Coordinates of C-alpha atoms in Angstrom, one line a residue:
M1 CA 116.0 144.9 269.3
S2 CA 115.1 141.7 267.5
L3 CA 115.0 141.4 263.7
Y4 CA 111.2 141.0 263.9
R5 CA 110.7 144.2 266.0
L6 CA 113.2 146.1 263.7
K7 CA 111.2 145.2 260.6
N8 CA 108.0 146.3 262.2
W9 CA 109.6 149.5 263.4
I10 CA 110.7 150.2 259.8
R11 CA 107.4 149.3 258.3
T12 CA 105.3 151.4 260.6
R13 CA 107.4 154.5 260.1
N14 CA 107.4 154.3 256.3
I15 CA 111.2 154.1 256.1
L16 CA 112.3 152.8 252.7
R17 CA 108.6 152.7 251.7
G18 CA 109.1 151.3 248.2
P19 CA 111.5 148.4 249.0
I20 CA 109.7 147.5 252.2
K21 CA 106.3 147.6 250.6
G22 CA 107.5 145.2 247.9
Y23 CA 109.3 142.9 250.4
Y24 CA 106.2 142.5 252.5
Y25 CA 103.9 142.0 249.5
L26 CA 106.1 139.3 248.1
K27 CA 106.4 137.7 251.5
Y28 CA 102.7 137.6 252.0
I29 CA 102.1 136.2 248.5
R30 CA 104.5 133.4 249.3
K31 CA 102.5 132.6 252.4
Y32 CA 99.2 132.8 250.5
K33 CA 100.4 130.4 247.9
R34 CA 101.4 128.0 250.7
K35 CA 97.9 128.5 252.1
E36 CA 99.1 129.4 255.6
V37 CA 96.3 129.3 258.1
H38 CA 95.8 132.4 260.2
I39 CA 94.5 131.9 263.8
P40 CA 92.9 134.7 265.7
K41 CA 94.4 135.5 269.1
R42 CA 91.4 137.5 270.2
L43 CA 87.7 137.2 269.6
Y44 CA 85.4 140.2 269.6
I45 CA 81.9 138.8 270.0
E46 CA 79.1 141.3 269.8
T47 CA 76.5 139.7 272.0
T48 CA 74.2 142.7 271.6
S49 CA 74.2 145.8 269.4
F50 CA 71.7 147.7 271.5
C51 CA 72.9 150.6 273.6
N52 CA 71.4 153.0 276.1
A53 CA 73.5 156.0 275.3
K54 CA 74.1 158.4 272.4
C55 CA 77.7 159.3 272.9
K56 CA 79.1 162.2 270.8
M57 CA 82.0 160.2 269.4
C58 CA 80.2 156.9 268.8
P59 CA 78.8 155.8 265.4
H60 CA 76.0 153.8 266.9
G61 CA 73.4 156.4 265.8
K62 CA 74.7 156.2 262.2
M63 CA 74.5 152.4 262.0
K64 CA 72.5 151.1 259.1
R65 CA 72.8 147.4 260.0
E66 CA 70.0 145.8 262.0
R67 CA 70.3 145.7 265.8
G68 CA 69.7 142.6 267.9
H69 CA 71.0 140.1 270.5
M70 CA 73.1 137.2 269.5
S71 CA 71.2 133.9 269.6
W72 CA 72.3 131.2 272.0
D73 CA 72.9 128.6 269.3
L74 CA 75.2 131.0 267.3
F75 CA 77.1 131.9 270.5
K76 CA 77.5 128.3 271.4
K77 CA 78.9 127.5 267.9
I78 CA 81.5 130.2 268.3
I79 CA 82.8 128.9 271.6
D80 CA 82.6 125.3 270.6
E81 CA 84.7 125.9 267.5
S82 CA 87.1 128.0 269.4
K83 CA 88.3 124.9 271.3
S84 CA 90.2 123.8 268.2
F85 CA 92.5 126.9 268.2
E86 CA 92.5 128.4 271.7
G87 CA 96.0 127.1 272.5
E88 CA 97.2 128.2 275.9
G89 CA 94.5 130.8 276.2
L90 CA 92.2 132.9 274.1
E91 CA 91.2 136.5 274.8
I92 CA 87.5 137.0 274.4
I93 CA 85.9 140.5 274.3
L94 CA 82.2 140.5 274.8
H95 CA 81.3 143.9 273.3
K96 CA 81.4 145.8 270.0
D97 CA 78.7 148.4 269.2
G98 CA 76.4 147.8 272.2
E99 CA 76.2 147.9 276.0
P100 CA 76.9 144.3 277.3
L101 CA 74.7 144.8 280.4
L102 CA 71.7 145.0 278.0
D103 CA 72.3 141.4 276.9
P104 CA 69.9 139.2 278.9
L105 CA 72.2 136.2 278.4
L106 CA 75.5 137.9 279.3
F107 CA 76.3 135.9 282.4
Q108 CA 75.1 132.6 280.9
R109 CA 77.5 133.2 278.0
I110 CA 80.4 133.9 280.4
E111 CA 79.7 130.7 282.3
Y112 CA 79.6 128.7 279.1
I113 CA 83.0 130.2 278.0
R114 CA 84.6 129.3 281.3
Q115 CA 83.2 125.8 281.3
N116 CA 84.3 125.0 277.7
L117 CA 87.6 126.8 277.1
H118 CA 90.9 126.0 278.7
R119 CA 92.2 129.4 280.0
P120 CA 90.1 132.2 278.5
R121 CA 90.7 135.8 279.3
I122 CA 87.2 137.4 279.3
H123 CA 86.7 141.1 279.1
F124 CA 84.1 143.7 278.3
N125 CA 83.5 147.4 278.4
S126 CA 80.5 149.0 280.1
N127 CA 79.2 152.5 280.6
A128 CA 78.0 151.3 284.1
M129 CA 74.6 153.0 283.9
L130 CA 72.9 149.7 284.4
L131 CA 75.4 148.4 287.0
N132 CA 73.1 148.1 290.0
E133 CA 74.0 146.0 293.0
D134 CA 72.6 142.8 291.5
K135 CA 74.5 143.2 288.2
A136 CA 77.7 144.2 290.2
R137 CA 77.6 141.0 292.2
Q138 CA 77.0 139.0 289.0
V139 CA 80.0 140.6 287.3
L140 CA 82.2 140.0 290.4
S141 CA 81.2 136.3 290.6
S142 CA 81.3 135.6 286.9
G143 CA 85.0 134.8 286.7
I144 CA 85.9 137.4 284.0
H145 CA 89.5 138.5 283.9
S146 CA 88.8 142.3 283.6
I147 CA 86.3 145.0 282.9
T148 CA 86.6 148.5 281.6
F149 CA 84.3 151.3 282.8
S150 CA 84.1 154.1 280.2
V151 CA 83.6 157.4 282.1
D152 CA 84.6 160.4 280.0
G153 CA 84.6 163.1 282.6
A154 CA 85.0 164.0 286.3
S155 CA 82.0 166.2 286.6
R156 CA 78.3 166.0 285.7
E157 CA 78.4 168.9 283.3
T158 CA 81.4 167.5 281.3
Y159 CA 80.4 163.9 281.4
E160 CA 76.8 164.4 280.3
K161 CA 77.9 166.6 277.4
I162 CA 79.9 163.7 276.0
R163 CA 77.9 160.6 277.2
V164 CA 74.5 161.8 276.0
G165 CA 71.6 160.0 277.6
L166 CA 73.5 158.8 280.7
K167 CA 73.5 160.3 284.2
Y168 CA 76.9 161.0 285.8
D169 CA 75.7 160.7 289.4
I170 CA 74.2 157.3 288.8
V171 CA 77.2 156.0 286.9
K172 CA 79.7 157.3 289.6
R173 CA 77.6 155.8 292.4
N174 CA 77.3 152.5 290.6
I175 CA 81.1 152.2 290.1
E176 CA 82.0 153.3 293.6
E177 CA 79.6 150.7 295.0
F178 CA 81.2 148.1 292.7
F179 CA 84.6 148.9 294.1
E180 CA 83.3 148.5 297.6
L181 CA 81.9 145.1 296.8
K182 CA 85.1 144.1 295.1
R183 CA 87.1 145.1 298.2
D184 CA 84.8 143.4 300.6
N185 CA 84.9 140.2 298.7
L186 CA 88.6 140.3 298.0
N187 CA 87.8 139.9 294.3
R188 CA 90.8 139.9 291.9
I189 CA 89.0 141.1 288.7
R190 CA 91.1 143.8 287.0
V191 CA 89.2 147.1 286.7
I192 CA 90.2 149.7 284.1
M193 CA 88.8 153.2 284.3
Q194 CA 88.9 154.7 280.9
M195 CA 88.6 158.3 279.8
V196 CA 88.3 159.2 276.1
V197 CA 90.1 162.5 276.0
C198 CA 88.8 165.4 273.9
E199 CA 88.7 169.2 274.1
D200 CA 85.6 169.0 276.3
N201 CA 87.2 167.0 279.1
K202 CA 91.0 167.2 278.9
H203 CA 91.0 169.8 281.8
E204 CA 89.6 167.1 284.1
I205 CA 92.4 164.6 283.7
E206 CA 94.0 165.3 287.1
E207 CA 90.7 165.2 288.9
Y208 CA 89.9 162.0 287.1
K209 CA 93.1 160.5 288.5
R210 CA 92.3 161.7 291.9
L211 CA 88.8 160.1 291.8
W212 CA 89.8 156.7 290.4
S213 CA 93.6 155.9 290.4
K214 CA 93.6 154.5 294.0
K215 CA 90.6 152.3 293.3
A216 CA 91.2 151.0 289.7
D217 CA 94.0 148.7 288.6
V218 CA 94.5 150.9 285.5
T219 CA 93.5 154.4 284.8
Y220 CA 93.5 154.7 281.1
F221 CA 93.5 157.9 278.9
K222 CA 92.7 157.4 275.2
A223 CA 92.7 160.2 272.7
M224 CA 89.3 160.5 271.0
H225 CA 89.6 159.1 267.5
N226 CA 87.5 158.9 264.4
F227 CA 85.3 156.0 263.7
L228 CA 86.1 156.3 260.0
D229 CA 84.3 159.5 259.0
M230 CA 83.0 160.7 262.4
E231 CA 85.4 163.6 262.5
T232 CA 85.8 163.4 266.2
S233 CA 89.5 162.9 266.4
I234 CA 91.7 165.3 268.4
K235 CA 94.8 163.9 266.8
T236 CA 93.9 163.7 263.1
K237 CA 92.8 166.9 261.5
K238 CA 93.7 166.0 257.9
F239 CA 93.3 162.6 256.2
K240 CA 96.5 161.6 254.4
E241 CA 96.5 160.4 250.8
R242 CA 99.2 157.9 251.5
Q243 CA 99.0 155.0 254.0
L244 CA 101.2 155.9 257.0
K245 CA 100.9 152.9 259.3
F246 CA 100.5 149.1 259.3
C247 CA 97.5 147.6 261.2
E248 CA 97.7 144.3 262.9
Q249 CA 94.0 143.8 263.5
P250 CA 93.3 141.7 260.5
Y251 CA 96.1 139.3 261.6
N252 CA 95.4 139.0 265.4
F253 CA 91.7 139.2 266.1
M254 CA 88.4 138.2 264.7
L255 CA 85.2 140.2 265.1
I256 CA 81.7 138.6 264.9
Y257 CA 78.6 140.7 264.9
W258 CA 75.5 139.6 266.7
N259 CA 73.9 138.0 263.6
G260 CA 77.1 136.0 262.7
D261 CA 78.5 138.4 260.1
V262 CA 82.3 138.5 260.2
G263 CA 83.8 142.0 260.7
L264 CA 87.3 143.3 260.0
C265 CA 88.1 145.6 262.9
C266 CA 86.8 147.7 265.8
W267 CA 86.1 150.7 263.5
D268 CA 84.0 148.8 261.0
Y269 CA 80.6 149.7 262.7
D270 CA 78.5 149.0 259.6
N271 CA 80.2 145.8 258.4
L272 CA 81.6 147.5 255.3
A273 CA 84.2 144.8 254.8
N274 CA 81.5 142.1 254.4
L275 CA 83.6 139.1 255.1
G276 CA 80.9 136.5 255.2
N277 CA 78.9 134.9 257.9
I278 CA 79.9 132.1 260.3
R279 CA 76.5 130.4 260.0
E280 CA 77.6 129.4 256.5
N281 CA 81.2 128.4 257.4
S282 CA 83.5 127.6 260.2
L283 CA 85.4 130.3 262.2
I284 CA 88.8 129.3 260.8
N285 CA 87.5 129.0 257.2
S286 CA 85.8 132.4 257.5
Y287 CA 89.0 133.9 259.0
N288 CA 91.0 132.5 256.1
N289 CA 88.7 133.1 253.2
H290 CA 89.8 134.8 249.9
K291 CA 88.7 138.3 250.8
F292 CA 90.3 138.2 254.2
R293 CA 93.6 137.1 252.6
M294 CA 93.4 139.8 250.0
I295 CA 93.0 142.4 252.8
R296 CA 96.0 141.0 254.6
G297 CA 98.0 141.1 251.4
A298 CA 97.1 144.8 250.8
M299 CA 97.9 145.6 254.4
S300 CA 101.3 143.9 254.2
A301 CA 102.0 145.9 251.0
M302 CA 101.0 149.1 252.8
D303 CA 98.5 149.8 250.0
C304 CA 94.9 149.8 251.3
A305 CA 93.6 152.5 248.9
E306 CA 91.0 150.1 247.4
I307 CA 90.1 148.3 250.7
S308 CA 87.0 149.5 252.6
P309 CA 86.9 150.5 255.4
C310 CA 90.7 150.6 255.6
N311 CA 90.8 153.4 253.1
R312 CA 88.7 155.6 255.4
C313 CA 90.6 154.8 258.6
T314 CA 92.6 157.6 260.4
V315 CA 94.6 155.0 262.3
I316 CA 96.6 154.1 259.2
Y317 CA 95.9 157.3 257.1
G318 CA 96.2 159.7 260.1
K319 CA 97.5 160.1 263.6
D320 CA 95.0 158.1 265.6
A321 CA 96.3 155.5 267.9
Y322 CA 95.6 151.8 268.4
L323 CA 93.8 150.6 271.5
C324 CA 96.0 149.8 274.5
F325 CA 94.7 147.9 277.5
G326 CA 97.7 148.7 279.7
W327 CA 97.4 145.6 281.8
E328 CA 100.6 146.1 283.8
R329 CA 100.6 149.8 284.3
K330 CA 98.8 152.1 286.7
F331 CA 98.4 154.8 284.1
C332 CA 98.1 154.0 280.4
S333 CA 97.9 156.5 277.6
S334 CA 96.9 155.6 274.0
G335 CA 97.8 158.5 271.9
Y336 CA 97.3 161.1 274.6
P337 CA 98.8 163.4 275.5

């Protein structure tokens, strides 16, 4: 095990909490004084915040921020500025709190990314309700690296209890036809079938594998977690007073909401962090502003008690797990079983 991995192993397990906490805090302060520039490795771009579902675990219905589609000019600014830090390849995720197939400019955006960035890895999640044949052909010909279909059940009764507002038979047919088109066209897009596991559907895991494992590149089971205070987690039943884990999200990826506001992480559905807006600043300056640096300092010190929304997160104050794409494995489990 390398020294870097050993330090992270110690840090995430709270061993020698006091000394390690002080060490990382001082280390971060030294970097801050040197004005080290942080570069995101992954961009989450919320091209739309509209959704056609009311899933039981999703905070979309609680969102107080306005909903909308990202303007073309704003999207173009993001991609154009990304050229300066893309390096050997930038991962771009085209979703956040909406259904990407509701975005009328989705495929124009994908084309613009591919025309202007060197080696982008483009990905988005979809519930597949709107994945008709025309949309399926557009996805397959778009040049994206991968797509995740979120289907949380292997029967109509179970699925529609969780994915409220969607129709299991339509979703299943759309995905099956997508796989047929993919096979007929020898398309190499990676397809991840994702099941968010909870008490309502865990009895269908084996049937889910039977339905999709021979068709999908990855069959992915993720334990249902909390979106801050949603109380939907099957892993975290009690919020801990002390921070248990370190989160890498403020260091590795940048989230941009549809209106240009900069978000902190996947769980910040209402922009509680309030990190500014890229209409008023460049991406890199936004990612390295004073507030972002203070959040990283608190995270390095394992002391996010005064940082919102970190102080409400059951990933670092509970047992919920990070996201795992599982690119190289047939079956991937993030916190489940």
